[in-house]
Coordinates of C-alpha atoms and ligand atoms in Angstrom, one line a residue:
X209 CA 50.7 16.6 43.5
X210 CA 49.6 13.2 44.0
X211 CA 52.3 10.2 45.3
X212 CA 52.0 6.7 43.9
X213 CA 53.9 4.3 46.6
X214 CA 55.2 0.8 46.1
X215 CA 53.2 -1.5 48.1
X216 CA 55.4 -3.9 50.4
X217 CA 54.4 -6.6 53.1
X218 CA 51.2 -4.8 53.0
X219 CA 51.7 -1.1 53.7
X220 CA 52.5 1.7 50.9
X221 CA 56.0 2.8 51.0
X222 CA 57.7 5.0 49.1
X223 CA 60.9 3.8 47.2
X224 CA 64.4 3.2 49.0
X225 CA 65.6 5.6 47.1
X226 CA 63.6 8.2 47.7
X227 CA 63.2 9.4 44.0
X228 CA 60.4 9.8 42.0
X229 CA 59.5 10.1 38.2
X230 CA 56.6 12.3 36.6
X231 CA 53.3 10.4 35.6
X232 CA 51.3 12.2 32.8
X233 CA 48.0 12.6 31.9
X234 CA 48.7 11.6 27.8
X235 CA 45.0 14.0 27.1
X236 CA 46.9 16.9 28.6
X237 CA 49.9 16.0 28.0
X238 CA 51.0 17.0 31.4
X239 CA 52.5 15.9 34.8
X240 CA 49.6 14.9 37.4
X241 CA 51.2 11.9 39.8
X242 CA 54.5 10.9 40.9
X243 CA 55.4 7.6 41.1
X244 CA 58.0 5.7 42.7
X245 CA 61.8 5.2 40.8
X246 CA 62.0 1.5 42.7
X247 CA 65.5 -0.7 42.0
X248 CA 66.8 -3.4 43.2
X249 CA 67.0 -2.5 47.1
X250 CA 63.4 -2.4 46.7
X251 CA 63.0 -5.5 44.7
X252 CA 65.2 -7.3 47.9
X253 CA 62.2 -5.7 50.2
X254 CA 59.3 -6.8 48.2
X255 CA 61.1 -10.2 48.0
X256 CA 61.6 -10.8 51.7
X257 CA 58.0 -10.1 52.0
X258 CA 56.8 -12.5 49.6
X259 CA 58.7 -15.6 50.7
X260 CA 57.8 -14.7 54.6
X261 CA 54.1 -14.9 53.5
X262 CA 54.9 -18.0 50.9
X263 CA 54.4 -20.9 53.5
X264 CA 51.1 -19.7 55.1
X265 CA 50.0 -18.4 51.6
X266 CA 50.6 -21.4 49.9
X267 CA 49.4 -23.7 52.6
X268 CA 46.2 -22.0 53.6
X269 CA 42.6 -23.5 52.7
X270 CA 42.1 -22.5 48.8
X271 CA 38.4 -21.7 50.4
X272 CA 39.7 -19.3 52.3
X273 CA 42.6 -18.2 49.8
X274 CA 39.4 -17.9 47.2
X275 CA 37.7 -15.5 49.4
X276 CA 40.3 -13.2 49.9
X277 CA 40.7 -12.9 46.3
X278 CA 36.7 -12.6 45.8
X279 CA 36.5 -9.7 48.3
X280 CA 38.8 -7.5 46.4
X281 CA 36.7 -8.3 43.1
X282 CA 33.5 -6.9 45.3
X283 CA 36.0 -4.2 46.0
X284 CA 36.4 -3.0 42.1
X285 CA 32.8 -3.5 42.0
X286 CA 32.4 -1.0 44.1
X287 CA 34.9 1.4 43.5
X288 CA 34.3 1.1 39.5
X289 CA 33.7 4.7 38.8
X290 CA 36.3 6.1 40.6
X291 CA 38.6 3.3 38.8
X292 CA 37.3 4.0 35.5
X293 CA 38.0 7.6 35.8
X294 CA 41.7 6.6 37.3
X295 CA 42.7 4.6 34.2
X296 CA 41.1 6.8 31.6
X297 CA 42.9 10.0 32.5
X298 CA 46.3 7.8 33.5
X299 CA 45.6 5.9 30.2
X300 CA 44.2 8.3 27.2
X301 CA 41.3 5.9 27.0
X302 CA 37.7 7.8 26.6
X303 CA 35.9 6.5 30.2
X304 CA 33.3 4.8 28.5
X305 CA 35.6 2.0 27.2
X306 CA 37.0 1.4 30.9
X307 CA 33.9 1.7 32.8
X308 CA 32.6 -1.2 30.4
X309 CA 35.7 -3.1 29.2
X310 CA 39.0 -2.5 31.8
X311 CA 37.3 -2.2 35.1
X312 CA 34.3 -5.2 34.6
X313 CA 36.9 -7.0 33.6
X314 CA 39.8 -6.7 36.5
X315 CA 37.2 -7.6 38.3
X316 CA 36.2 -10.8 36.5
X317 CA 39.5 -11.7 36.8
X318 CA 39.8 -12.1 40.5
X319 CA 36.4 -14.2 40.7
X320 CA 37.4 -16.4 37.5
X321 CA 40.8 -17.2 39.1
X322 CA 39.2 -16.9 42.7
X323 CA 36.6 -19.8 42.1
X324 CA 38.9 -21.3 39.4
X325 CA 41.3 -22.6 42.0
X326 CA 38.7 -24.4 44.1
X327 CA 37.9 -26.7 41.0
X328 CA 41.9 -27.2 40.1
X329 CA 41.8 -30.9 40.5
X330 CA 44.6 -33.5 40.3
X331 CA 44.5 -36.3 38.3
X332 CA 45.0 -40.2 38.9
X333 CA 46.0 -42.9 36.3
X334 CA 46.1 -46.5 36.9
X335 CA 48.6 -48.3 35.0
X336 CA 47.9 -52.2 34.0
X337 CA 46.1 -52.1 37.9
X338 CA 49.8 -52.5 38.6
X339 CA 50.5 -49.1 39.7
X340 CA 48.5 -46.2 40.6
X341 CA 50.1 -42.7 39.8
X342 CA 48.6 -39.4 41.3
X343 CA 49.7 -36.0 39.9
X344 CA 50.0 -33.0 42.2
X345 CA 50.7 -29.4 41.6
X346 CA 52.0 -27.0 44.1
X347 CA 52.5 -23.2 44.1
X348 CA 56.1 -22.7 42.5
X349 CA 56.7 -20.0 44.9
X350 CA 57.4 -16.0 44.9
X351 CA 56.7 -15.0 41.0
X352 CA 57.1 -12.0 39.0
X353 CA 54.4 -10.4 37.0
X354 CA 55.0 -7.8 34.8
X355 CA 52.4 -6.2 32.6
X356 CA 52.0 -3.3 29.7
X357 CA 50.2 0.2 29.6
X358 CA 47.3 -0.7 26.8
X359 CA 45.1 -2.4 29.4
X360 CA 46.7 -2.0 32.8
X361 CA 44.3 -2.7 35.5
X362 CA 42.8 -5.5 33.0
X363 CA 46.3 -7.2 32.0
X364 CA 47.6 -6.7 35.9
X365 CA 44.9 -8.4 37.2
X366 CA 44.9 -11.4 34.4
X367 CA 48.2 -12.2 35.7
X368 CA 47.8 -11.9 39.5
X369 CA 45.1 -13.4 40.0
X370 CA 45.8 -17.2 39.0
X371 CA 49.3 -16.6 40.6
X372 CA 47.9 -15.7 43.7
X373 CA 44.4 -18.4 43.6
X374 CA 47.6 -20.9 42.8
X375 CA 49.2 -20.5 46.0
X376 CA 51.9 -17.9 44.9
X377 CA 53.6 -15.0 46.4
X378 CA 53.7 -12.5 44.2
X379 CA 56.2 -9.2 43.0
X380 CA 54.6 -7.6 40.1
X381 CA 55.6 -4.3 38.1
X382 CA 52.8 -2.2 36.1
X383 CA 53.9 0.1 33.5
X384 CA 55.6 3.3 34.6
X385 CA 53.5 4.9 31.9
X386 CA 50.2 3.7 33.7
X387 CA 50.5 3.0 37.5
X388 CA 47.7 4.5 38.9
X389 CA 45.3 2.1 39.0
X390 CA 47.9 -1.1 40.4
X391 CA 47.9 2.0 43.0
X392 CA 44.5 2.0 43.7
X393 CA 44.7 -1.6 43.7
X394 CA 47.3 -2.1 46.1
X395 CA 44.6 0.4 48.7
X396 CA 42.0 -2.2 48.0
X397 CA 43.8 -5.0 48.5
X398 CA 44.8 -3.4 52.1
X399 CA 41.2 -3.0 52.8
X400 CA 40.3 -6.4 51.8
X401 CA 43.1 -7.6 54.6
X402 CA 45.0 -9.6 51.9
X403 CA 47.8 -10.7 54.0
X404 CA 50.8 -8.8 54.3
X405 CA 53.7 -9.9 51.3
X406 CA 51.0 -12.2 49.7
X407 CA 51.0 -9.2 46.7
X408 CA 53.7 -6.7 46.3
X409 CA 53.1 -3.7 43.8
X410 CA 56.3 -2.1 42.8
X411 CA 56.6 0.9 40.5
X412 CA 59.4 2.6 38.0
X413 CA 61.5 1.8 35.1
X414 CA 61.1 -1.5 33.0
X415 CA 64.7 -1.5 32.6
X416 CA 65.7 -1.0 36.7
X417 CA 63.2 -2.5 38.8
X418 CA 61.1 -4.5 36.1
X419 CA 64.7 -6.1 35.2
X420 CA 65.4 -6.3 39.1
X421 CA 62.8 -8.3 39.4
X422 CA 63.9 -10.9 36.5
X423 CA 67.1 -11.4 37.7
X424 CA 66.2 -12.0 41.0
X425 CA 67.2 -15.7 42.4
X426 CA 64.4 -16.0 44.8
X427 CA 61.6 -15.5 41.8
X428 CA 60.8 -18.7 40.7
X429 CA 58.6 -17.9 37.3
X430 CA 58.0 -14.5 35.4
X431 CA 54.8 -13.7 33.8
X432 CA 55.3 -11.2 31.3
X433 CA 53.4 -9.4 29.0
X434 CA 54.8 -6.3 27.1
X435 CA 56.4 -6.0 23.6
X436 CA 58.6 -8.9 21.8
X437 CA 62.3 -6.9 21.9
X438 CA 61.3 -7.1 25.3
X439 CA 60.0 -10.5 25.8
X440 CA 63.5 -11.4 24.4
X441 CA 65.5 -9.2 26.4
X442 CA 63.6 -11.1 29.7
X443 CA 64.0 -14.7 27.7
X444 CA 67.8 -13.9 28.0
X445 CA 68.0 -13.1 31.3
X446 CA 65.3 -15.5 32.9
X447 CA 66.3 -18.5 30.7
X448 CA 69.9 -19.3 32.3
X449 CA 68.6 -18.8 35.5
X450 CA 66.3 -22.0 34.4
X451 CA 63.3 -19.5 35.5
X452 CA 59.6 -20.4 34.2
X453 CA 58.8 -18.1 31.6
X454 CA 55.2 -17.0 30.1
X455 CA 55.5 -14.3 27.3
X456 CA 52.5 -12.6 26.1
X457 CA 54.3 -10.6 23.5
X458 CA 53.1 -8.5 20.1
X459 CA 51.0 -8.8 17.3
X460 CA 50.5 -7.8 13.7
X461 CA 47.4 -10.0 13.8
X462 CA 45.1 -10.0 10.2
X463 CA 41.7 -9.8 9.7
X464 CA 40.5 -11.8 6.8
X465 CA 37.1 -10.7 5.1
X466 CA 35.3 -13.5 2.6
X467 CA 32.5 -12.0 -0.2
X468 CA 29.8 -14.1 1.5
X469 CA 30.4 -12.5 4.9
X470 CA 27.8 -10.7 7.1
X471 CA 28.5 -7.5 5.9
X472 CA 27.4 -5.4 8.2
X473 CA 28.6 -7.1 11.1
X474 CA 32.1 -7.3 9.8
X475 CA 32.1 -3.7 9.1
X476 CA 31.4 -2.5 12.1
X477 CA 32.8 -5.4 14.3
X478 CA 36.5 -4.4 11.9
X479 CA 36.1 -0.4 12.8
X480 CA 36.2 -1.6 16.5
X481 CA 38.8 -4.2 16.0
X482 CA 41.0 -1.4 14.6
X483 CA 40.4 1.7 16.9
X484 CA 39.2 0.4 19.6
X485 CA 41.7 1.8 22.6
X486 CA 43.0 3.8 20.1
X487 CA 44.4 0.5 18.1
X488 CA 46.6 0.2 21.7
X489 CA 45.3 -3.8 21.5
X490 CA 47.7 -6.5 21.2
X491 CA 44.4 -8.2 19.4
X492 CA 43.5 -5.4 17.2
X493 CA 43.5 -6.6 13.4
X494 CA 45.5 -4.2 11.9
X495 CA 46.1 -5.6 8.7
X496 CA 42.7 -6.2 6.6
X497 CA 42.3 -8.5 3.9
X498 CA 39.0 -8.0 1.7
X499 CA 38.2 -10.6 -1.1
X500 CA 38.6 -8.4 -4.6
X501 CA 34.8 -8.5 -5.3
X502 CA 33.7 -7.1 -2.3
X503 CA 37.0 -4.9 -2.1
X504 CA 35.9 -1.3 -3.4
X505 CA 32.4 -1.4 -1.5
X506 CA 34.4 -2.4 2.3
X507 CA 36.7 0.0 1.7
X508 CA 34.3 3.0 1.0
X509 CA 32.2 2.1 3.6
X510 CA 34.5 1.7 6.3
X511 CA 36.3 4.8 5.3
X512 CA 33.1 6.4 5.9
X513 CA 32.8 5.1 9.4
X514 CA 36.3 5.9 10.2
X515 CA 35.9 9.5 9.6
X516 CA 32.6 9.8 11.9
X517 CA 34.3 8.3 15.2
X518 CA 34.8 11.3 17.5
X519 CA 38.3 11.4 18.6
X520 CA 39.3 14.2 21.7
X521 CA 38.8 14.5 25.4
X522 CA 38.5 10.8 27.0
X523 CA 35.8 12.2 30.1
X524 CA 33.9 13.0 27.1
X525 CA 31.0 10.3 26.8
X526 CA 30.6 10.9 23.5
X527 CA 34.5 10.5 23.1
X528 CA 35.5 6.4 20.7
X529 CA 38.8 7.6 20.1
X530 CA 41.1 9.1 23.0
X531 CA 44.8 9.8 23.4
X532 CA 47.6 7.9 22.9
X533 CA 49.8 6.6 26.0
X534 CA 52.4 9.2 25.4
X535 CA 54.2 11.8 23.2
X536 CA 56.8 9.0 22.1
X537 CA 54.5 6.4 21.3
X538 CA 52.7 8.9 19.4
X539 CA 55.5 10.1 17.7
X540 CA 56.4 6.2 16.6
X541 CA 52.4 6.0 15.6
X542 CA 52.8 8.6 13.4
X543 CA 56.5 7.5 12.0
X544 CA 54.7 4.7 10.4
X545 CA 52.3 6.6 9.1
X546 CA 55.5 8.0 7.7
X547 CA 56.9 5.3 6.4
X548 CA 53.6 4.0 4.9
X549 CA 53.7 7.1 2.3
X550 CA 57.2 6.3 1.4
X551 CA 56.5 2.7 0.9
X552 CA 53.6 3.9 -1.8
X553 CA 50.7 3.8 0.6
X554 CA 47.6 5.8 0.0
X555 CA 45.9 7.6 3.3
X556 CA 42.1 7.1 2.4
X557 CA 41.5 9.2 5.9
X558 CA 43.5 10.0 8.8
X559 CA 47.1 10.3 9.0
X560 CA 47.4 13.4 11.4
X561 CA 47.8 14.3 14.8
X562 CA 44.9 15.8 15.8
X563 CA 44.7 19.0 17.9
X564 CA 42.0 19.1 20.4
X565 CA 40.6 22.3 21.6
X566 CA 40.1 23.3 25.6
X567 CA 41.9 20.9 28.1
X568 CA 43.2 18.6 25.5
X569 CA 45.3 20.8 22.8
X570 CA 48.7 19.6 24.2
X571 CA 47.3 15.7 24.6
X572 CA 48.5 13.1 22.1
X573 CA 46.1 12.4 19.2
X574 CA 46.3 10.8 15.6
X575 CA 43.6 10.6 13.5
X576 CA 41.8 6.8 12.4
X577 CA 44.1 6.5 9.7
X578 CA 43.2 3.7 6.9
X579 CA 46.3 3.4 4.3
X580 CA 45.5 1.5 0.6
X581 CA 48.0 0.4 -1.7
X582 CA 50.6 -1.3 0.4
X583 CA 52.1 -5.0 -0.3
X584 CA 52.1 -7.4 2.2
X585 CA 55.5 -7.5 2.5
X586 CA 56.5 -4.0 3.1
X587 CA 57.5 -2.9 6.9
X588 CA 54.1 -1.0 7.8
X589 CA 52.6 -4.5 6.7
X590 CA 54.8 -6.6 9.0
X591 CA 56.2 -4.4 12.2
X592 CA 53.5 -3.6 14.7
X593 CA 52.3 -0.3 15.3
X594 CA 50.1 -0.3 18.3
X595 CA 47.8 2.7 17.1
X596 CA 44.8 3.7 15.5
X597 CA 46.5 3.1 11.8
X598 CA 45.1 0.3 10.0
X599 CA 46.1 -0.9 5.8
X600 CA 43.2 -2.5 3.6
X601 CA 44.3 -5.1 0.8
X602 CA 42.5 -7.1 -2.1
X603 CA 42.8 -11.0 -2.5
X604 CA 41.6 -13.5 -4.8
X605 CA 42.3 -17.3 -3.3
X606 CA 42.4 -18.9 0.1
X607 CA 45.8 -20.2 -0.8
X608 CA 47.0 -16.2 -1.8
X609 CA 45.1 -14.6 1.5
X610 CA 46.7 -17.2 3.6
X611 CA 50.4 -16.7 2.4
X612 CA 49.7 -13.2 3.2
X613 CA 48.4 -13.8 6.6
X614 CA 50.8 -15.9 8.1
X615 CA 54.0 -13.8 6.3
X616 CA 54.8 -11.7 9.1
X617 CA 56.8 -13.0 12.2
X618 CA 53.6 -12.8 14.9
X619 CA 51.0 -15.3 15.3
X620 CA 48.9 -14.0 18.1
X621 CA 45.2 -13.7 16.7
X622 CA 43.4 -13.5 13.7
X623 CA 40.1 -12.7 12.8
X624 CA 37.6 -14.1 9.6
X625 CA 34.6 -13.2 8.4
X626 CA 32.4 -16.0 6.3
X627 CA 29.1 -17.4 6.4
X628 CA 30.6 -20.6 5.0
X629 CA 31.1 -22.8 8.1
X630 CA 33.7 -25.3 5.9
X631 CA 35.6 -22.3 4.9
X632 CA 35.7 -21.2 8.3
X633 CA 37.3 -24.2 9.8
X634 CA 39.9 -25.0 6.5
X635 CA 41.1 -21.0 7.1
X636 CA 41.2 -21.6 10.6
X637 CA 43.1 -24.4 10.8
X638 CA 45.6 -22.4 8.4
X639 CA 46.3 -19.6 10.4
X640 CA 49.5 -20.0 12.4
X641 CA 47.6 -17.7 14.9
X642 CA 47.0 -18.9 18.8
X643 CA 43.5 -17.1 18.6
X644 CA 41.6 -17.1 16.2
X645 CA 37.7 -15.9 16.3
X646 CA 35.2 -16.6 13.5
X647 CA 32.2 -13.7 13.0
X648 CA 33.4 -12.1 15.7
X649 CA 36.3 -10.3 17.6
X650 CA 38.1 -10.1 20.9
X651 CA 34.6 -12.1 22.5
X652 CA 36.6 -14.0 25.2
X653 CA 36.0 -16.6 27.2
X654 CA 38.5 -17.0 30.3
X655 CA 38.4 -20.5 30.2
X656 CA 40.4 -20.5 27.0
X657 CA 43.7 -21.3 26.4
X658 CA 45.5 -17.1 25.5
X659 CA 48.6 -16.3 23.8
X660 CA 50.4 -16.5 20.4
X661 CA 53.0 -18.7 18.5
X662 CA 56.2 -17.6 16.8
X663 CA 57.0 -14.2 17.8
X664 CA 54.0 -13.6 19.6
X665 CA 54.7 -15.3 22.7
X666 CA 55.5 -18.4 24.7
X667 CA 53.0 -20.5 26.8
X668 CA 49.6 -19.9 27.4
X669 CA 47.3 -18.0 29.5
X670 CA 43.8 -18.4 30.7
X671 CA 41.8 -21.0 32.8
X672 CA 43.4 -23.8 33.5
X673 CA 46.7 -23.3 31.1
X674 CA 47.4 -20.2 33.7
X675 CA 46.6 -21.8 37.1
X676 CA 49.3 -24.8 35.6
X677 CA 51.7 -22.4 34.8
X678 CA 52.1 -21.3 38.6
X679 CA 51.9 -24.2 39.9
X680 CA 54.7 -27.4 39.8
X681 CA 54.0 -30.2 38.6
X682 CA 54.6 -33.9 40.4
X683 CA 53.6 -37.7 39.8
X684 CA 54.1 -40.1 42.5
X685 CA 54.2 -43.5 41.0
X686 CA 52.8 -46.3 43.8
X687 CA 53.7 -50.1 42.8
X688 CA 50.0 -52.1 43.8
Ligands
LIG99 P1 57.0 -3.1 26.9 O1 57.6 -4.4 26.4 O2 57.8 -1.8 26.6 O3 56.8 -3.1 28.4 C1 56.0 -4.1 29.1 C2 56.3 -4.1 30.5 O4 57.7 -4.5 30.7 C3 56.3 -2.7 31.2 O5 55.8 -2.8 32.5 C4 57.7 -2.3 31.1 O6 58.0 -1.3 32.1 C5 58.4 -3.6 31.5 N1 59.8 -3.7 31.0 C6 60.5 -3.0 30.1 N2 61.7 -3.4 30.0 C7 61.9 -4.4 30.9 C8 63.0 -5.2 31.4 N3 64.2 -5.2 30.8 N4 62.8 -6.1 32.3 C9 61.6 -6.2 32.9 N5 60.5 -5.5 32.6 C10 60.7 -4.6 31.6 O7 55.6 -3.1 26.3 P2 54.5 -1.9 26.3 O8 54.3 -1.5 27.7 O9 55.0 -0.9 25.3 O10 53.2 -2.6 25.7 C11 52.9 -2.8 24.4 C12 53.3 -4.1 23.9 O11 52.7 -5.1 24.7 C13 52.9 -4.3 22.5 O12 53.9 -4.9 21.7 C14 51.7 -5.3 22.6 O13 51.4 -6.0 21.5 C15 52.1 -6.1 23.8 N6 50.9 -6.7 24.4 C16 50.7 -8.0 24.3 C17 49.6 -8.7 24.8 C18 49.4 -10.1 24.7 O14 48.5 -10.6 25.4 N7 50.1 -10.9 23.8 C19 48.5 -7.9 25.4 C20 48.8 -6.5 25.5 C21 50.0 -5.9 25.0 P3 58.0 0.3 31.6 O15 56.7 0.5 30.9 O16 58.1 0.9 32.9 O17 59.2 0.4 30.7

């Protein structure tokens, strides 16, 4: 059986301890890797490597730190198949998703952040031509980066790279649930001849070596994304310690549908939007809101959709809807589902775990499941689910669609469909959302400022908002 190993001062290791935990294939629903149970003896390792390699790290040419970082985004170029593959059976998600979406995207990520830094300017201010102050920002130093299963390669590499095109060192923990490609990633980084300790890839438990890492004095800033009872659990910890924090955290995020929308486009674009990675999208839209006179024909037609998405065996091409991550996120999926009855919902389609035939019949399925007949205010409306399970709602106002919008404790994205541009920016403006996208849905741009407000997060990520966050900030004040 195959070994994941931690990746320390550049060479694979396996953990102190010398225990390991089972990594399953969720489409079998079976053990295929091990992977390492780090702690904290290995966090002190990983950390001893990162601040040897801080000063030259932090102090080399960004021309040259950019090309390290741009050879291992030629590297996932490369190896993109074999990637794709890794995090689709480590995953659940069908292959064609991650050759298109994960993989393309890791590697966008290293050349955004890679060329990124080369244009991180300082800034000057003259004050009264008394004074001239200059602003510079310097790598904070070894950070932790922790990220979640849903998109691993892609959310690993989102926060590496501008921690490492900033100057940092860096310790960062992907999911136990989906380690294999941070694996394959710490073999590529190897080959690229990334400096030992610059990167340090450690594997197990959130709540050992993840919390290791928080509570570790010589990590400077933590870079998390993962759910919000975590976020919080890592706010208490980190925040005493006076640690810089980024939380990326959950979402229950709507998406708001206007009679004079595109139809078309926002049925398809909202069947996406709520299955797509088997609803495992901290963006999906998972609450819909359709304005009463176009209420009965949406919800037909997207009914109708729902049921034709072919759900089973991820290698399968043909394959929009794989497995879920694992039996007990499944198990929680289809909890809600539960709960949705006994709140008075209606399943319109789905509702079930689906059994798979060959391969797949012990993997971790549920059906596209669209639920009618739900208030906003009950639970299934407000706690997030994380699957493919989406509820459908009628409004009449702006003012009432709103209210119901922004009733839940998230505010990471929303989504609206209108071909009235005014109404577009008034409901925009509205939506106590950090993202919000007009016609369209999760089309990104990584120059944009990422994240959520209240519940969803704190701080931004993305272009320049991320390369700021690694970095310290300092204005030197000289009297003319
Ligand atoms: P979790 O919060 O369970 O875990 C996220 C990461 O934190 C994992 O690597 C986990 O390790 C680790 N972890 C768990 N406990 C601790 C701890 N005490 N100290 C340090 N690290 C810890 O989230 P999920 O992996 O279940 O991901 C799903 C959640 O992520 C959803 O809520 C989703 O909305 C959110 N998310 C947010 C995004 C955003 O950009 N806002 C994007 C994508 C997802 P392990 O898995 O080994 O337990």
């Amino acid at each position: 059986m195959q070994k994941i190993q931690n990746y320390i001062d550049g060479k694979l290791v396996d953990p102190r301890s010398g225990n390991f935990l089972d990594n399953i294939n969720p489409a079998e629903g079976k053990v295929y890797s091990l992977i390492p149970d780090s702690d904290a003896g290995d966090v002190a390792d990983a950390n001893a490597a990162a601040q040897k390699a801080f000063p030259e790290w932090s102090a080399m040419a960004v021309e040259k730190r950019s090309a390290n970082l741009s050879k291992i985004a030629d590297l996932i170029d490369r190896d993109l198949e074999a990637l794709a593959v890794a995090e689709s059976v480590d995953q659940g998600k069908p292959v064609s998703l991650a050759r298109v979406v994960d993989i393309p995207r890791a590697s966008a990520n290293m050349r955004f952040f890679a060329t990124g830094a080369i244009h991180f300017a300082s800034e000057a201010h003259i004050t009264d031509q008394e004074a001239v102050n200059y602003t510079t920002r310097t790598p904070v130093g070894v950070v932790g980066c922790i990220s979640p299963w849903n998109l691993p390669l892609y959310l690993f590499t989102w926060k590496i790279a501008p921690a490492l095109a900033a100057g940092c060192t860096v310790i960062a923990k992907p999911s136990e649930l989906t380690p294999m490609t941070a694996y394959l990633f710490s073999k590529l980084c190897i080959e690229a001849g990334l400096p030992p300790g610059v990167l340090n890839i450690l594997h197990g438990l959130g709540g050992k070596v993840g919390q290791a890492i928080i509570e570790h004095p010589g990590i400077t800033a933590i870079s998390f994304t993962g759910g919000t009872v975590t976020g919080k659990k890592i706010a208490s910890t980190a925040a005493p310690m006076f640690k810089k924090l980024s939380l990326e955290l959950g979402g229950k995020n709507p998406n708001i549908i206007f009679a004079d929308c595109d139809f078309e486009k926002a049925l398809s674009t909202s069947i996406q939007s709520s299955f797509a990675n088997q609803g495992e999208i901290c963006l999906c839209g998972s609450r819909i809101f359709v304005e009463r006179s176009l209420y009965q024909k949406f919800v037909d037609a997207f009914v109708e959709r729902s049921k034709n998405l072919t759900i089973g065996d991820p290698a399968d091409e043909k394959t929009k809807v794989g497995a879920l991550v694992s039996q007990a996120h499944m198990e929680k999926v289809l909890s809600y589902i539960d709960l949705a009855q006994k709140e008075g919902g209606r399943i319109l389609t789905g509702g079930k775990q689906v059994r798979v035939s060959g391969r797949c019949a012990n993997g971790f399925f549920v059906e596209p499941t669209v639920i009618v007949g739900l208030s906003h205010e009950c639970r299934t409306n407000q706690e997030e689910i994380f699957g493919p399970v989406v509820t459908i709602m009628p409004f009449d106002t702006e003012d009432e669609v709103l209210a119901y919008a922004n009733s839940t404790t998230y505010g990471l994205s929303a989504t609206i469909w209108t071909e009235n541009l005014k109404r577009a920016h008034r409901v925009s403006a509205r939506v106590k959302s950090g993202i919000i996208w007009v016609n369209c849905w999760l089309f990104r741009d990584l120059r944009t400022p990422f994240g959520g407000m209240k519940q969803s997060g704190v701080g931004r990520e993305g272009g320049w908002e991320a390369l700021k966050f690694f970095t310290e900030t300092r204005n030197v004040c000289i009297k003319l």
